[in-house]
mmCIF file of C-alpha atoms in Angstrom:
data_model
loop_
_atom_site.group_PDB
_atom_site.id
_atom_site.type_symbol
_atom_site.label_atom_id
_atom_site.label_comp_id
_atom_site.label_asym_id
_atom_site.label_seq_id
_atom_site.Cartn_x
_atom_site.Cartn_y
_atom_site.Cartn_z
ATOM 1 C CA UNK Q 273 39.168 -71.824 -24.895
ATOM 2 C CA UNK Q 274 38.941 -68.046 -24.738
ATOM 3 C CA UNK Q 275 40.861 -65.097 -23.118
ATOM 4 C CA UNK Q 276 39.392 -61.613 -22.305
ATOM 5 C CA UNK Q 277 40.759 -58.523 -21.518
ATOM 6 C CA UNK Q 278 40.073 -54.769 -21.969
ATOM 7 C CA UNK Q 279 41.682 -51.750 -22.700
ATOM 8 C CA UNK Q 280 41.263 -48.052 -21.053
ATOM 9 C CA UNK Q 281 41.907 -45.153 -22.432
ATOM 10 C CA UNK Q 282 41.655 -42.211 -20.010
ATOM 11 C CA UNK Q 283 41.209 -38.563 -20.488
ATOM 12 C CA UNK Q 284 43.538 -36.972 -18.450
ATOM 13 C CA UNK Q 285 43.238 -32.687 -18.126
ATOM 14 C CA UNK Q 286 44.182 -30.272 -15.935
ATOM 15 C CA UNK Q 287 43.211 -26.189 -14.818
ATOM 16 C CA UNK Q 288 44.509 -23.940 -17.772
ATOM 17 C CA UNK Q 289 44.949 -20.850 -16.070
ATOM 18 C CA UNK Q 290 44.589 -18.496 -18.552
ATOM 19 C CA UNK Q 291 40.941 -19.678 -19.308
ATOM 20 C CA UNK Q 292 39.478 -19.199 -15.505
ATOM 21 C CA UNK Q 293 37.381 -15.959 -16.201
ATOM 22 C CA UNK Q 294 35.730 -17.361 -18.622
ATOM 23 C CA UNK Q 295 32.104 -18.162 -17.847
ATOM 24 C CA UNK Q 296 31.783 -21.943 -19.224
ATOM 25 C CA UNK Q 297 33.313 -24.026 -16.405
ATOM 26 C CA UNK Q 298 34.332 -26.267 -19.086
ATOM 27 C CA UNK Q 299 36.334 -24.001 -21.354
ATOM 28 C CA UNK Q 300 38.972 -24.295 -17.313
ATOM 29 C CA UNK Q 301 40.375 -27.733 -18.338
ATOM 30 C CA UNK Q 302 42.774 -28.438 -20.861
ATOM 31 C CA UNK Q 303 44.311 -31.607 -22.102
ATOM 32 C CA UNK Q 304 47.286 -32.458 -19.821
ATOM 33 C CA UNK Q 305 51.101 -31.835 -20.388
ATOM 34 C CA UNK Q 306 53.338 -34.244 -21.035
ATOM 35 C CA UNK Q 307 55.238 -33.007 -17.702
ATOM 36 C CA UNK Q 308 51.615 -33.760 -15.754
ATOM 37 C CA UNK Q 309 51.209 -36.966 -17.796
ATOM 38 C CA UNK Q 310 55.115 -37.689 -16.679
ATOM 39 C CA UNK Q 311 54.258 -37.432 -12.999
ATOM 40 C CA UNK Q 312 51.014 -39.545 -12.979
ATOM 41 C CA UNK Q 313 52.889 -42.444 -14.545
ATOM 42 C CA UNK Q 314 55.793 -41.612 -11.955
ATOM 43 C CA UNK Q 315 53.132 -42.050 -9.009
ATOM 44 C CA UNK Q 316 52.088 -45.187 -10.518
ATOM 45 C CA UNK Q 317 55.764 -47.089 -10.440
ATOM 46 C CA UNK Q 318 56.001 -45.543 -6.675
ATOM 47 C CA UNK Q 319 52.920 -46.898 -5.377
ATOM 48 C CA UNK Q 320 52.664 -50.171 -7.194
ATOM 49 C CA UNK Q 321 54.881 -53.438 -8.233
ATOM 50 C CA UNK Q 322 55.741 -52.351 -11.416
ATOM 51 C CA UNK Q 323 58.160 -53.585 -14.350
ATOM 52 C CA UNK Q 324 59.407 -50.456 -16.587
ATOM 53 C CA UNK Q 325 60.106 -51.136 -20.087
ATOM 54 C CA UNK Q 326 60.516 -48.749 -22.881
ATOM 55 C CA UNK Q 327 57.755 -46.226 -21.422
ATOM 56 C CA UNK Q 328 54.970 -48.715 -20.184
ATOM 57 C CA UNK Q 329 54.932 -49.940 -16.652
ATOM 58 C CA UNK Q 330 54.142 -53.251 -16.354
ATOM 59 C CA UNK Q 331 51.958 -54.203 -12.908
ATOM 60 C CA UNK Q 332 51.824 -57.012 -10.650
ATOM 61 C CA UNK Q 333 48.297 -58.000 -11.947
ATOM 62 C CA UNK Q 334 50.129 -58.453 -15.753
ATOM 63 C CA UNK Q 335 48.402 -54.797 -16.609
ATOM 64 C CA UNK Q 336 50.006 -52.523 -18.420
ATOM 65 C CA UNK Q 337 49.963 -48.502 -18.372
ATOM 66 C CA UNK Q 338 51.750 -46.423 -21.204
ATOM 67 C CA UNK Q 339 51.021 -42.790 -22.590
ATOM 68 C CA UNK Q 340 49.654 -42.681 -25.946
ATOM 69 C CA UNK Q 341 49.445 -39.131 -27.231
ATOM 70 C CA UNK Q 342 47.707 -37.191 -24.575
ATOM 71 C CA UNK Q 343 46.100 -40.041 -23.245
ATOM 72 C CA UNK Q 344 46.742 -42.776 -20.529
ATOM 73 C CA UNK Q 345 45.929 -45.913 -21.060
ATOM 74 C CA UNK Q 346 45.716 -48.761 -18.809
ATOM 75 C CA UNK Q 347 45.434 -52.300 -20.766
ATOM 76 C CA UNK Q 348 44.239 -54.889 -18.856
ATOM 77 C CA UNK Q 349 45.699 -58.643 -18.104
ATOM 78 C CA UNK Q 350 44.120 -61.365 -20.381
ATOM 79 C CA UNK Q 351 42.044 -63.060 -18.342
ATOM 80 C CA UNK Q 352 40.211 -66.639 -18.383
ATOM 81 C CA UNK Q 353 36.609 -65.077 -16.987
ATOM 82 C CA UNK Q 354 34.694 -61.986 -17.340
ATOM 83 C CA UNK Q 355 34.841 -61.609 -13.402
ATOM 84 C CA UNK Q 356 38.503 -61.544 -13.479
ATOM 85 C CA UNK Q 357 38.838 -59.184 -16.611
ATOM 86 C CA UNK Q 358 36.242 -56.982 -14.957
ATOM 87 C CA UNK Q 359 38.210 -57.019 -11.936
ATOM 88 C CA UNK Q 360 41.249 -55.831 -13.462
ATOM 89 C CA UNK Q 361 39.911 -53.444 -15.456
ATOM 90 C CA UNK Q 362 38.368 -51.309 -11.994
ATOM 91 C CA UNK Q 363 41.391 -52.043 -10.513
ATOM 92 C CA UNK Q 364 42.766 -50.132 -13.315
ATOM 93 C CA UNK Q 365 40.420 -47.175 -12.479
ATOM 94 C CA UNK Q 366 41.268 -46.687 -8.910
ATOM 95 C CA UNK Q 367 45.266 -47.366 -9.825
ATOM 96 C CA UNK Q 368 44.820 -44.177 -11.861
ATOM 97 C CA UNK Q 369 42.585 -42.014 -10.084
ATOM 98 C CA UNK Q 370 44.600 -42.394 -7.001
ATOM 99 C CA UNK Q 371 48.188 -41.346 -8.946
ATOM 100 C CA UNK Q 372 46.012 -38.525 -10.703
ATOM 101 C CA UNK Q 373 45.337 -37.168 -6.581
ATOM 102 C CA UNK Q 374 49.014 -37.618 -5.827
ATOM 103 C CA UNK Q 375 50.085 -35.630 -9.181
ATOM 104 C CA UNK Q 376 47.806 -32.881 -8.083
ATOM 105 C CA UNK Q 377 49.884 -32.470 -5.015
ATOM 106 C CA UNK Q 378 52.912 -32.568 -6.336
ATOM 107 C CA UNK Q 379 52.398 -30.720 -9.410
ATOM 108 C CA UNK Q 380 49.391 -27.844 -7.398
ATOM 109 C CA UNK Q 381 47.315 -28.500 -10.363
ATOM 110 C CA UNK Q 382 43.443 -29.909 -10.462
ATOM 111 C CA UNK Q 383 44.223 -32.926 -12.629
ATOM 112 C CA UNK Q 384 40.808 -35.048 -13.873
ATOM 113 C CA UNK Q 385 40.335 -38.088 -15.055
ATOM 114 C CA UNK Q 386 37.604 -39.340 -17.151
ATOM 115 C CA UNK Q 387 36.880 -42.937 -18.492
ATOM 116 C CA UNK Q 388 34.878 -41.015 -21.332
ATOM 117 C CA UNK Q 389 34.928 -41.349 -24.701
ATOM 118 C CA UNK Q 390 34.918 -37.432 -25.431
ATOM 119 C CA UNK Q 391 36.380 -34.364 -23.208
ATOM 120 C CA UNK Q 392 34.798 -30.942 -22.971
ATOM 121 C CA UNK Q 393 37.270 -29.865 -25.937
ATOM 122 C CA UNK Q 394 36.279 -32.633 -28.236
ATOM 123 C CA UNK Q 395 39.564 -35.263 -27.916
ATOM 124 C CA UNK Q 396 38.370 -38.694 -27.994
ATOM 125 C CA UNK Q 397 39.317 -41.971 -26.398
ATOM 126 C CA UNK Q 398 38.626 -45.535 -26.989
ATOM 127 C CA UNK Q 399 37.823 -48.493 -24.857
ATOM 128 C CA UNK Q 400 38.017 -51.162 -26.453
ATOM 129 C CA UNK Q 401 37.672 -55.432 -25.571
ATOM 130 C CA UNK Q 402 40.182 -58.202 -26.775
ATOM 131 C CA UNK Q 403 38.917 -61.741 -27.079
ATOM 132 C CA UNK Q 404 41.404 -64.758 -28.001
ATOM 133 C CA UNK Q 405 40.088 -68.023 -29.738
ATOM 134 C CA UNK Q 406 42.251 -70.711 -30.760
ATOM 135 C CA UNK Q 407 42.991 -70.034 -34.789
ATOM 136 C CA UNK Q 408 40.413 -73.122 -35.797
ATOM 137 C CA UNK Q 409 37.359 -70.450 -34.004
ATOM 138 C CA UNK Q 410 38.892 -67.578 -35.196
ATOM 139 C CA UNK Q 411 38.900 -68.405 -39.013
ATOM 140 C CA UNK Q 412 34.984 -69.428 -39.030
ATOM 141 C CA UNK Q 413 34.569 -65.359 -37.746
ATOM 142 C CA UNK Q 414 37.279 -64.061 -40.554
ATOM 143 C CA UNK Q 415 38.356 -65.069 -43.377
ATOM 144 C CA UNK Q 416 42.160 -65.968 -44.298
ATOM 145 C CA UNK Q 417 42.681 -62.738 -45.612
ATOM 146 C CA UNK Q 418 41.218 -61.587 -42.154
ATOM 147 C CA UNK Q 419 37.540 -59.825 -43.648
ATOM 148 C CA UNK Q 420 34.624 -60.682 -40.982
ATOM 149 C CA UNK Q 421 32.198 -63.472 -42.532
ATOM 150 C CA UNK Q 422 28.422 -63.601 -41.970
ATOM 151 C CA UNK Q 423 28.735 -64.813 -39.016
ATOM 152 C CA UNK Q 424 30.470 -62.427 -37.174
ATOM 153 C CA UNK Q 425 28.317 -59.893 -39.268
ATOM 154 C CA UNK Q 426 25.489 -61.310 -38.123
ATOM 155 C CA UNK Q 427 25.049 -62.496 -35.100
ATOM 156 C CA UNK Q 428 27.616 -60.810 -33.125
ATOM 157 C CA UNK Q 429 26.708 -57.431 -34.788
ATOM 158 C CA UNK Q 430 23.577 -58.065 -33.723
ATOM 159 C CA UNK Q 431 24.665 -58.706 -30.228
ATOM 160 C CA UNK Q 432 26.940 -55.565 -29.819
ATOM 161 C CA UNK Q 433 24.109 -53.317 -31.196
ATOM 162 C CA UNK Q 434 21.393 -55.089 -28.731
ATOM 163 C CA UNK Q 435 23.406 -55.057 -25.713
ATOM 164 C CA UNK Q 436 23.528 -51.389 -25.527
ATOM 165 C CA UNK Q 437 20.133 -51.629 -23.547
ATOM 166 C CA UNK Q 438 21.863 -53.131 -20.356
ATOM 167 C CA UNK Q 439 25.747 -52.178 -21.457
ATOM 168 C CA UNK Q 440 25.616 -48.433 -21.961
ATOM 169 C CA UNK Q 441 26.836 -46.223 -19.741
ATOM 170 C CA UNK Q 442 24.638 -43.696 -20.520
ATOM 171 C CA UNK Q 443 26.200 -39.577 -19.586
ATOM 172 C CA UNK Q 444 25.381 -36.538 -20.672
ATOM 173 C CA UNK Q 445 27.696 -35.123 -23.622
ATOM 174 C CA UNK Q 446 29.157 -31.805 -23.237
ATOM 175 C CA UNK Q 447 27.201 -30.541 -25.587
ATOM 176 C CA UNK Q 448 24.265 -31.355 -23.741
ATOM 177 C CA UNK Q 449 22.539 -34.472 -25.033
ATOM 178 C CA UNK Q 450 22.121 -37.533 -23.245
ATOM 179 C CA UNK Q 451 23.266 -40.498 -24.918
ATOM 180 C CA UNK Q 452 22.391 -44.169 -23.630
ATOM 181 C CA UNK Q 453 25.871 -45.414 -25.241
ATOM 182 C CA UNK Q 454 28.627 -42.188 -25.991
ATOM 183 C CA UNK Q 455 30.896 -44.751 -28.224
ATOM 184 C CA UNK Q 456 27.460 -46.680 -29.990
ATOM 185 C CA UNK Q 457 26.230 -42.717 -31.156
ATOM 186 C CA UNK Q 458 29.979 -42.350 -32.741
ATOM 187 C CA UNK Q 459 30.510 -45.880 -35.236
ATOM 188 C CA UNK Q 460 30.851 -44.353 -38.672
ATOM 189 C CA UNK Q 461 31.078 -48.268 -39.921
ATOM 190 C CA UNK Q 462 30.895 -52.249 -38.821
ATOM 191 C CA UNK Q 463 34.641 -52.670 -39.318
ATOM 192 C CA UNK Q 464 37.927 -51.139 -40.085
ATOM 193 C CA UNK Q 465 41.472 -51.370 -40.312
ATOM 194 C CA UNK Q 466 41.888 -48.087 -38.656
ATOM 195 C CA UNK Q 467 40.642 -46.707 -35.341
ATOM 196 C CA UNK Q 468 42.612 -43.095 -36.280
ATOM 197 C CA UNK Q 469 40.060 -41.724 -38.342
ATOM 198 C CA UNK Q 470 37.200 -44.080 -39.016
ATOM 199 C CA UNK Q 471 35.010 -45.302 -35.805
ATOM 200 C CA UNK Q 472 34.440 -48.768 -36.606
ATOM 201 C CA UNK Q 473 32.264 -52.041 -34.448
ATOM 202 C CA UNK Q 474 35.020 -54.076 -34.770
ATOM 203 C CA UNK Q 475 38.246 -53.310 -35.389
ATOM 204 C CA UNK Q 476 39.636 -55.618 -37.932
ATOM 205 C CA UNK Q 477 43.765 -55.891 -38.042
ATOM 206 C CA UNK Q 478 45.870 -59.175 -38.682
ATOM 207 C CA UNK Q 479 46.888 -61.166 -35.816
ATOM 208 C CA UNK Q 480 49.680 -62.142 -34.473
ATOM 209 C CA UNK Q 481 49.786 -66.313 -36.555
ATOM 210 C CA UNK Q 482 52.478 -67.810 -34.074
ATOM 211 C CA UNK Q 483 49.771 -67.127 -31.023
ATOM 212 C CA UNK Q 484 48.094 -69.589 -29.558
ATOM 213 C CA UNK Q 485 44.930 -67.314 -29.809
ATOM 214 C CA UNK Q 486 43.967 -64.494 -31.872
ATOM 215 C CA UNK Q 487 42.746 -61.494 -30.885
ATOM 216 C CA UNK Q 488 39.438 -59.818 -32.054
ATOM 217 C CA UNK Q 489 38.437 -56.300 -31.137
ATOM 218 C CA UNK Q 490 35.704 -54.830 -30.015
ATOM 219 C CA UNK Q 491 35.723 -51.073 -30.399
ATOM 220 C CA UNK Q 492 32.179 -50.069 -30.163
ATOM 221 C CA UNK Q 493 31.391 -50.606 -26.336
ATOM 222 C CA UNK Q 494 31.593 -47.978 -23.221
ATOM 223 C CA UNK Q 495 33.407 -48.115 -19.434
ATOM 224 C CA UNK Q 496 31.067 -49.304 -17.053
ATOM 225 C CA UNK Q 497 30.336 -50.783 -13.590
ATOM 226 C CA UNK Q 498 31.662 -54.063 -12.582
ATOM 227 C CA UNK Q 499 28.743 -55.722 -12.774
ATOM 228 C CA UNK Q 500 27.322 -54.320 -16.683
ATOM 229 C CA UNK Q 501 30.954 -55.133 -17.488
ATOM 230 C CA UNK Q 502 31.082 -58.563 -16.054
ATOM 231 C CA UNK Q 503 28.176 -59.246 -18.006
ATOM 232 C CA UNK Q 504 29.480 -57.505 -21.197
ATOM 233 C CA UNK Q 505 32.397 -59.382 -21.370
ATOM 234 C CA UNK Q 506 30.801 -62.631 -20.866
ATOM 235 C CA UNK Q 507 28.219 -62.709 -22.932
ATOM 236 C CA UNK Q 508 29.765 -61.048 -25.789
ATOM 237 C CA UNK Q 509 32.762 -64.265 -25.414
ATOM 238 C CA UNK Q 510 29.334 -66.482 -24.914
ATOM 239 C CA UNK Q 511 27.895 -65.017 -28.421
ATOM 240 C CA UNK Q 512 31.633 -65.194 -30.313
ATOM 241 C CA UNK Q 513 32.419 -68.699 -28.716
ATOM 242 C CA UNK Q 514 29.000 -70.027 -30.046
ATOM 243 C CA UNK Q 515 28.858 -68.073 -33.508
ATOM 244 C CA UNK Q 516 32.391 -69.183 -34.253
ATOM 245 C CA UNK Q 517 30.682 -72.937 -34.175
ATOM 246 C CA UNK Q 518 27.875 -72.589 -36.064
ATOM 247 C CA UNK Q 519 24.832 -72.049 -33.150
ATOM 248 C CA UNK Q 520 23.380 -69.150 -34.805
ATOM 249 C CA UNK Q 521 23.752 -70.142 -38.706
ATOM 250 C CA UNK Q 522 19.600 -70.730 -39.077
ATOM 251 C CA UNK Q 523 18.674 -67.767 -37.281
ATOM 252 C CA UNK Q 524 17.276 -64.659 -39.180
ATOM 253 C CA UNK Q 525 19.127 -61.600 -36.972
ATOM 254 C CA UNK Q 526 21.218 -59.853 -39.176
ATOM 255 C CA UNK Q 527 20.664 -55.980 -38.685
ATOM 256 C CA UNK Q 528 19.918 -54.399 -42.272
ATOM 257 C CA UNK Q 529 22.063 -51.356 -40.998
ATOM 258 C CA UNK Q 530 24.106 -52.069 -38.323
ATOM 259 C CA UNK Q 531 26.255 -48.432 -38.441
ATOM 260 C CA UNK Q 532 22.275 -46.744 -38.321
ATOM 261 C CA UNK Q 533 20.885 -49.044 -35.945
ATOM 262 C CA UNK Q 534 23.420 -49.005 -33.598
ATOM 263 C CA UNK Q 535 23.206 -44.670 -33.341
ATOM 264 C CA UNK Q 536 19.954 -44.930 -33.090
ATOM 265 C CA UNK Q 537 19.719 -47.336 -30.047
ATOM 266 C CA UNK Q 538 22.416 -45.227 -28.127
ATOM 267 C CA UNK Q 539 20.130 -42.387 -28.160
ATOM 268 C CA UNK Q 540 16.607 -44.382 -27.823
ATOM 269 C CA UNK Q 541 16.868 -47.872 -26.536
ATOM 270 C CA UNK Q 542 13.016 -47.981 -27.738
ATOM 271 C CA UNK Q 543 14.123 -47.722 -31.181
ATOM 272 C CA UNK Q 544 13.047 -50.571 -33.118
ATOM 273 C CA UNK Q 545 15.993 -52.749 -35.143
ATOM 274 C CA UNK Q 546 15.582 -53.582 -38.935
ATOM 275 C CA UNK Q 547 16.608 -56.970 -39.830
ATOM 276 C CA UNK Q 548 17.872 -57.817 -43.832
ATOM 277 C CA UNK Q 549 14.311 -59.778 -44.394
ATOM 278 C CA UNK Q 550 12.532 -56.224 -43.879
ATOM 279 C CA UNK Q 551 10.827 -57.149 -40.210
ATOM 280 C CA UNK Q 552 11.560 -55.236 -36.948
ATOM 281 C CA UNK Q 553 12.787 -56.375 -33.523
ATOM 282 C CA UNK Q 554 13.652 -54.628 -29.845
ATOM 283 C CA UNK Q 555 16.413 -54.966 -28.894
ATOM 284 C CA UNK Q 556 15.170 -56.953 -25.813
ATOM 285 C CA UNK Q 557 13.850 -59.381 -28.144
ATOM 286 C CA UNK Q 558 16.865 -59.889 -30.282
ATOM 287 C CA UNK Q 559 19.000 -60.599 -26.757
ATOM 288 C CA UNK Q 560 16.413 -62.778 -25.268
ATOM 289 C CA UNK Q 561 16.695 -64.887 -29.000
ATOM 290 C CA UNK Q 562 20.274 -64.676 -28.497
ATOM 291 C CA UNK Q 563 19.966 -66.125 -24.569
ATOM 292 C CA UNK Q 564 17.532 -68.476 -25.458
ATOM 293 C CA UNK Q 565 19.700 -70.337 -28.136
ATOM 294 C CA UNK Q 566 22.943 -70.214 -25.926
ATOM 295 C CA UNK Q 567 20.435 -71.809 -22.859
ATOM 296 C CA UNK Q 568 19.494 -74.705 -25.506
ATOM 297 C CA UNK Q 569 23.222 -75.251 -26.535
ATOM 298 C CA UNK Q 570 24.294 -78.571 -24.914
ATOM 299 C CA UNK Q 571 27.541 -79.916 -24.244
ATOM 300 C CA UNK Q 572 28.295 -80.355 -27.882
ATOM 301 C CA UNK Q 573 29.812 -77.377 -28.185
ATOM 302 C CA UNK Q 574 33.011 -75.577 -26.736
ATOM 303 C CA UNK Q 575 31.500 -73.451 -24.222
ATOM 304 C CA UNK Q 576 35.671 -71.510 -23.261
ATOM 305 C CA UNK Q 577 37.429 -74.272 -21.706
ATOM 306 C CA UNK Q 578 37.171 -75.292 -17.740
ATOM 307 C CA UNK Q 579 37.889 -72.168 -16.764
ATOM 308 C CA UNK Q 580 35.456 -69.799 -18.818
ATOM 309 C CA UNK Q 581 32.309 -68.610 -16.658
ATOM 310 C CA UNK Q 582 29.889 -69.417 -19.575
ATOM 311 C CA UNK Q 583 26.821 -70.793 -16.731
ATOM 312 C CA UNK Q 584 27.582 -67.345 -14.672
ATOM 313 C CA UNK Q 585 27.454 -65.204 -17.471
ATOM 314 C CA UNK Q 586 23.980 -66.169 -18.695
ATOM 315 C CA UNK Q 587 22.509 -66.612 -15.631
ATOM 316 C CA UNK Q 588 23.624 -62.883 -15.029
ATOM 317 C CA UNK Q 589 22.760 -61.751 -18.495
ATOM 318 C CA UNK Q 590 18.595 -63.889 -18.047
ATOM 319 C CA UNK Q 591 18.824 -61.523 -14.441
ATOM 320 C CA UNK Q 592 19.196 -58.802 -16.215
ATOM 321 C CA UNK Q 593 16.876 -59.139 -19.163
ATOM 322 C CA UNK Q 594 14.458 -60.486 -16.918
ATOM 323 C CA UNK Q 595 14.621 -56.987 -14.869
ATOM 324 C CA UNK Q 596 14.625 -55.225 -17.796
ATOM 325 C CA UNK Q 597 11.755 -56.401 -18.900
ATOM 326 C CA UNK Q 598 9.411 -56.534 -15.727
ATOM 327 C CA UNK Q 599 10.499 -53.746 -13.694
ATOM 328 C CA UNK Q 600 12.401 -51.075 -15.986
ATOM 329 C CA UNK Q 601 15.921 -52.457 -14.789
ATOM 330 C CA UNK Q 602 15.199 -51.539 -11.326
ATOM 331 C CA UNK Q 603 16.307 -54.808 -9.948
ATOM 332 C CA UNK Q 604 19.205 -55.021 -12.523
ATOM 333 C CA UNK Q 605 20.339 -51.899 -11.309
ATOM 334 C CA UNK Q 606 19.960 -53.215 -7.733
ATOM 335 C CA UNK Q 607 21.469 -56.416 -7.850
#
């Protein structure tokens, strides 16, 4: 069995007034006031079924919307398929752009939103994806004292840095450059306690032990359209579902560098990955290898349950590779 679900952080900023004459139209926006922050959330609880408790607002869908800081983030439901956690996760998008219109009436500011993971001034935020196993497929990913082992160092590195092909949202910084994956050029380091200072793949923290599942987080990946994140989500719970049982034990993918590789495929998605045993592979190589043993697996192992869309996600994930590989992406980015 395996649960999914994402969290949002959104980069909320409004017109600073005093800054209007000056000639970079991105020195205008500043991050949003509390007050503006205040009347977003406000326009959320009007216009939607919503539980408020101690600051959050809890939705209809089982989302959840809070203020952390200057941001406002919108944490998914945990869902039992990559379509559904996808779903809820664009809901999420349109649930705040639409309160973000209605606080610029009320409030005669130009509020923005952006699902980026830097603002004109610098401020960061995160998105970030939560995947539950049952404690007997969490514990062959992390040790008891909750370190990642080789496999999760391996193979699902290895997936994270290789997705970035099909995954990344690709956008211009403000500074200028264009960057295939905005969160993949940031990681300072394959895992972490701490997402405060230190930029981390996977953000290692101890779960939750009475939980039926527990949670392992993804910090290294970027907002993107339903489909990419359909496909994100699914294979990446594909990959952990299958590493967390052995499947990729005899295969020779760990990244030497993961931290280095990783920057360098957000910038270049040509650039070539070096494995430990010294020898280079694309990263369309390393996530056909990856397909290609899932697509063997039989029905020995768990594959999520009855209700995980393991078939749909690799049959979306060979679609894409496939397009990626004969035609540029042009039919991936068509379909």
């Amino acid at each position: 069995m395996i649960i999914i679900g994402t969290e949002v952080e959104y980069l909320i900023y409004e017109v600073n007034p005093q800054r209007l004459w000056v000639p970079d139209p991105f020195a205008y926006w500043r991050p949003a006031r509390r007050d503006t922050l205040s009347v977003i959330m406000e326009q959320i609880a009007n216009s939607y079924p919503a539980i408020s408790s101690r600051g959050r607002l809890w939705l209809a869908n089982g989302a959840c919307v809070y203020i952390d800081g200057n941001l406002l983030e919108y944490a998914s439901p945990e869902c039992f398929t990559s379509v559904t956690a996808s779903a809820c996760e664009h809901a999420g998008a349109e649930i705040v752009g639409e309160a973000c219109k209605q606080a610029c009436s009320i409030t005669r500011k130009d509020i923005k939103a952006f699902a980026r993971c830097a603002g004109p001034d610098g401020m960061e935020a995160g998105y970030h994806e939560n995947y539950g196993l049952p404690p007997e497929q969490y514990f062959q990913l992390f040790h008891k004292t909750f370190w990642p082992t080789p496999r999760i160092l391996g193979s699902v590195v290895t997936h994270l840095i290789s997705r970035i092909i099909w995954s990344g949202k690709g956008e211009h910084s403000f500074s200028g450059d264009w960057l295939f994956s905005p969160r993949g050029a940031r990681v300072d380091r394959v895992w972490d306690l701490n997402t405060e200072t230190h930029r981390p793949i996977i953000h290692v923290k101890r779960p939750n032990m009475e939980d039926d599942l527990l949670r392992i987080e993804i910090t290294c990946g970027d907002f993107n359209s339903p489909t990419m994140t359909t496909l994100k989500l699914g294979s990446t719970a594909a990959v952990l579902l299958a590493a967390s049982q052995g499947v990729f034990d005899d295969m020779r993918i760990t990244v030497s560098d993961p931290v280095k590789s990783m920057r360098s495929v957000a910038k270049s998605l040509t650039a070539p990955i070096t494995l430990k045993d010294g020898s280079t592979q694309s990263c369309l190589s390393l996530q056909w290898n990856l397909l290609s043993r899932l697509q063997e697996c039989g029905k020995e192992i768990d594959k999520g349950g009855p209700h995980f869309n393991w078939s749909d996600s690799l049959d979306l994930w060979e679609q894409i590779l496939a397009a990626l590989e004969n035609h540029g992406g042009m039919d991936a980015a068509g379909s």
